[in-house]
């Protein structure tokens, strides 16, 4: 048996010291420190590496307060800001030499933008590089956009790692000297059928497609930038770009100044606001000096005449060589803070407008509701009284049921439709409009949550009634929105699902209740009329048969006794028919009157409740706390930003 070499232990220690990742070393050290503790637990934070997502942000000391305030703003006011632009601002505060990202956008296409970027970044003293051909060609990878950054060009023979956004590394001195990244993309001009307003994110956060290898789809991801240059090809596209910018609602002046226009046209000189370039002259100058260094003078003249130096100067203004905060970073943060402040002010103003209801409006609405109540009760009394004394209702007299029993439903429908609160229904529509004009939503609910719970408790208070299991209740009421209601039965708590009341407009309340009353009255009266007619005919026929038997069996030839029996039976049947029909109609009249009064009181009570809630609106404490926290973060970030901007000139001196 061979023995181990003596230097094996030394080699293993050397290997562990050099060729091991930090997380594995940390895990191994933890195991070695407790070799005899098999149940030793360690938290996940001690096992995670300090890289990638778990990496701690190394923020310079002078930016830490501002960085913390912006982080708090992201957590407390995420709905009021663009998270992409805020993340770009936070990345700019994580170092003293941040990357400045500039977007060069073409109109509906990237051809002109790619051409100008290639000329800006090309090295005239070197031959045409491979990246120039890729950028100038029609590569499918750059169809939706590409991010250009400083770096050595990738080796085409080495497999490239996939990235979320197409990137292109170029060894350009312009990118290295000014610490720039250039996003080449396009902005689309909205058609005539689309909205006239263009969001600012179309320029300062253009969307770039992510590459997909299998499905062929492109997922658009917003890429925020500090500045944007819109390139127009000729006067026609220049007018379209100007129209597009005119449709943008700029929140801050910083956003307006961060967008510039460049036009490719050789016949128009730059006026200071629009940068004019001639890509053809610049290309001829580069081709000339690449063919021979003797053409340096020709290259210089063509390059200056093309207007490309103006674009280079515009890009160079984004650099910071003195170590202070770049103006693009401060402008971006200021724009974000102003945008959030405007959104918070708009929310506060909307809540204030929702709460402000003057005393005159409240008094007017109260008097209108009182007048509506009086008129509704008067109409209910007069309308039903007119209906019961009408000729149409007299058609349903008890003695006419023998030939009008099939007309009960039609006559009842006509009477209730024309006599049961028709003018009140129109008044509800008018009053709902006045409430909506005052900022009150005229909505109604069938049951309030308290009433729903009380009703459920009453239904389940009987010992014979057992609570439905949750699964059974869900299966039985799949078509309704339900909520769990806790009931207590004989000391045992149970959970059942009950329908959740959905709000409906007050204007449809009377029509819905009238439909219910018509259906109920038709079912009740039609059934009662048919039963009464059948019972009357049965008693009359039975008495006639009994009289015939009496005539034939008891006293032959005695017609008086037999007629007496028929008369008494028929009279009794008609008497019962008259009493039953009058009771049924009187019960229906009382029900219609009671239901009408209940409906009027319910509508009036709901309207008054809505007016009182509008006069004393409920304040959402959680929402108010979030709003105050967001405002505190904005003020803190604004104060720290002003402090940094105002102190930097003194430090520079």
C-alpha angles and dihedrals in degrees: 000000000000120000126230117260114254094234094056093094092050091050092050092051091049091050093049092048095051111023106046135092120242095244093051091048091050091050092047093049090051091052092047093050090058107031095155100044107088093171097052110134125204127194121248092245092064092052097049121092124240093241140093112359094001094050115124115237113247101211121178113251095244091055099043096093093048091044091053092048092051091047090053089049090054091054097043104035105028092134092057100054145043107264092201094057091044091052089051090052091049091051089053090057095052093078139026091234104047125181114256112214119207125187120215105196130190124204109257089329140047100220097100093040093051091047094053093044090051091053092048095051100036120111107231093197092058133062121263108292126221093248090059091059091047093049094045094044129077098261114175091214091065095042095114099028145302136222114226118201138164117276145097116298113260120253108250091212093060118077109250123226116246117247133191093242123033108255133189122198114212127179092225121155090210091061094043096045095048097033091236139163119195124207113201112199141122139253121217123226109230117243124241092260094055129081117290095226119084119202118236088234089073087074106024097037107028119180120247124192120240116229118250122190103195114027096037093224126131122221110207114225124187114242112195118209136187097229136011134209117197113204119207125192107218133331095298094059090042090060090048091051090049090051090049093051090047089059092055117101102216112207096194137021090238090065091050093051093046093067121075134177127226123187126198103221129125098200101058123069124220115268098194096260100059119045111218120201136176109213092186094061092045091052092049090050093051092046090050097053092043090057094049136357087220087075092065091113091051090049091050094051094045092045094051093044091051092064094234093129089064090057090048090052091049090054093044091059088072094066128096117204099167097066094247126125109286115245090236091060094048091045091051093050092046090050091050093049093048091048092051091046091052092049092049092048090050090052092048091048091050091051090047091051089048090054099040110093116151124226093246092058092048092050092047092050092047093052091046091053091049091051090048090053093051094047092046094053092046091050092049092054097042095041096052092042090053091047095053092049095045125113091240092059092047087063086074095059112145095250091052095058092092091073101019102048090109092053096059095096095048095047094045091049092051093048097048093043094053100034107035108085102307095152091042090057090056090046090054089056091051094046091047088055091052091049091050090049089056091052096260118130106223096216128148134202128205096220131008116226091256092050090046092054092045091049091049091049091052092050092051098040093087114093090222091060114081122197116251117243114250095247092048092048091050091050093048096049105035092135096057133067107247138190129196115257120193115220130181117220120178092336094309119111118221134179123222132172118241130184114269112231113246118211116246131185116269090228093071095047098090095044091050092048091046090053089052092050092048091052092047094046094048093050092047100043097039092051092045093048093050092047093048094049092046092047093048093050091046094051091045092050092045092051091048091052091047091051091051092052089048092051093050102040113029110034112007111212094016102125095167096068092046092050091048092057092050092047094049093047094047092046091050091049093050091045091053090045092052094047094045094049094047090050091050094049093044090051090051091049091051092047092051091049094047093045090049093052091046092050093049092049091047094050093046092047092049092050092050090047091052091050092049092048089049091050092049105027120192116249117223102226094196093050092047090050091051090048092051092046091052091050091050091052091049093050092046093049092045093051093048092047092051089048092053095044094047095044098049097074090052092050091047091054 
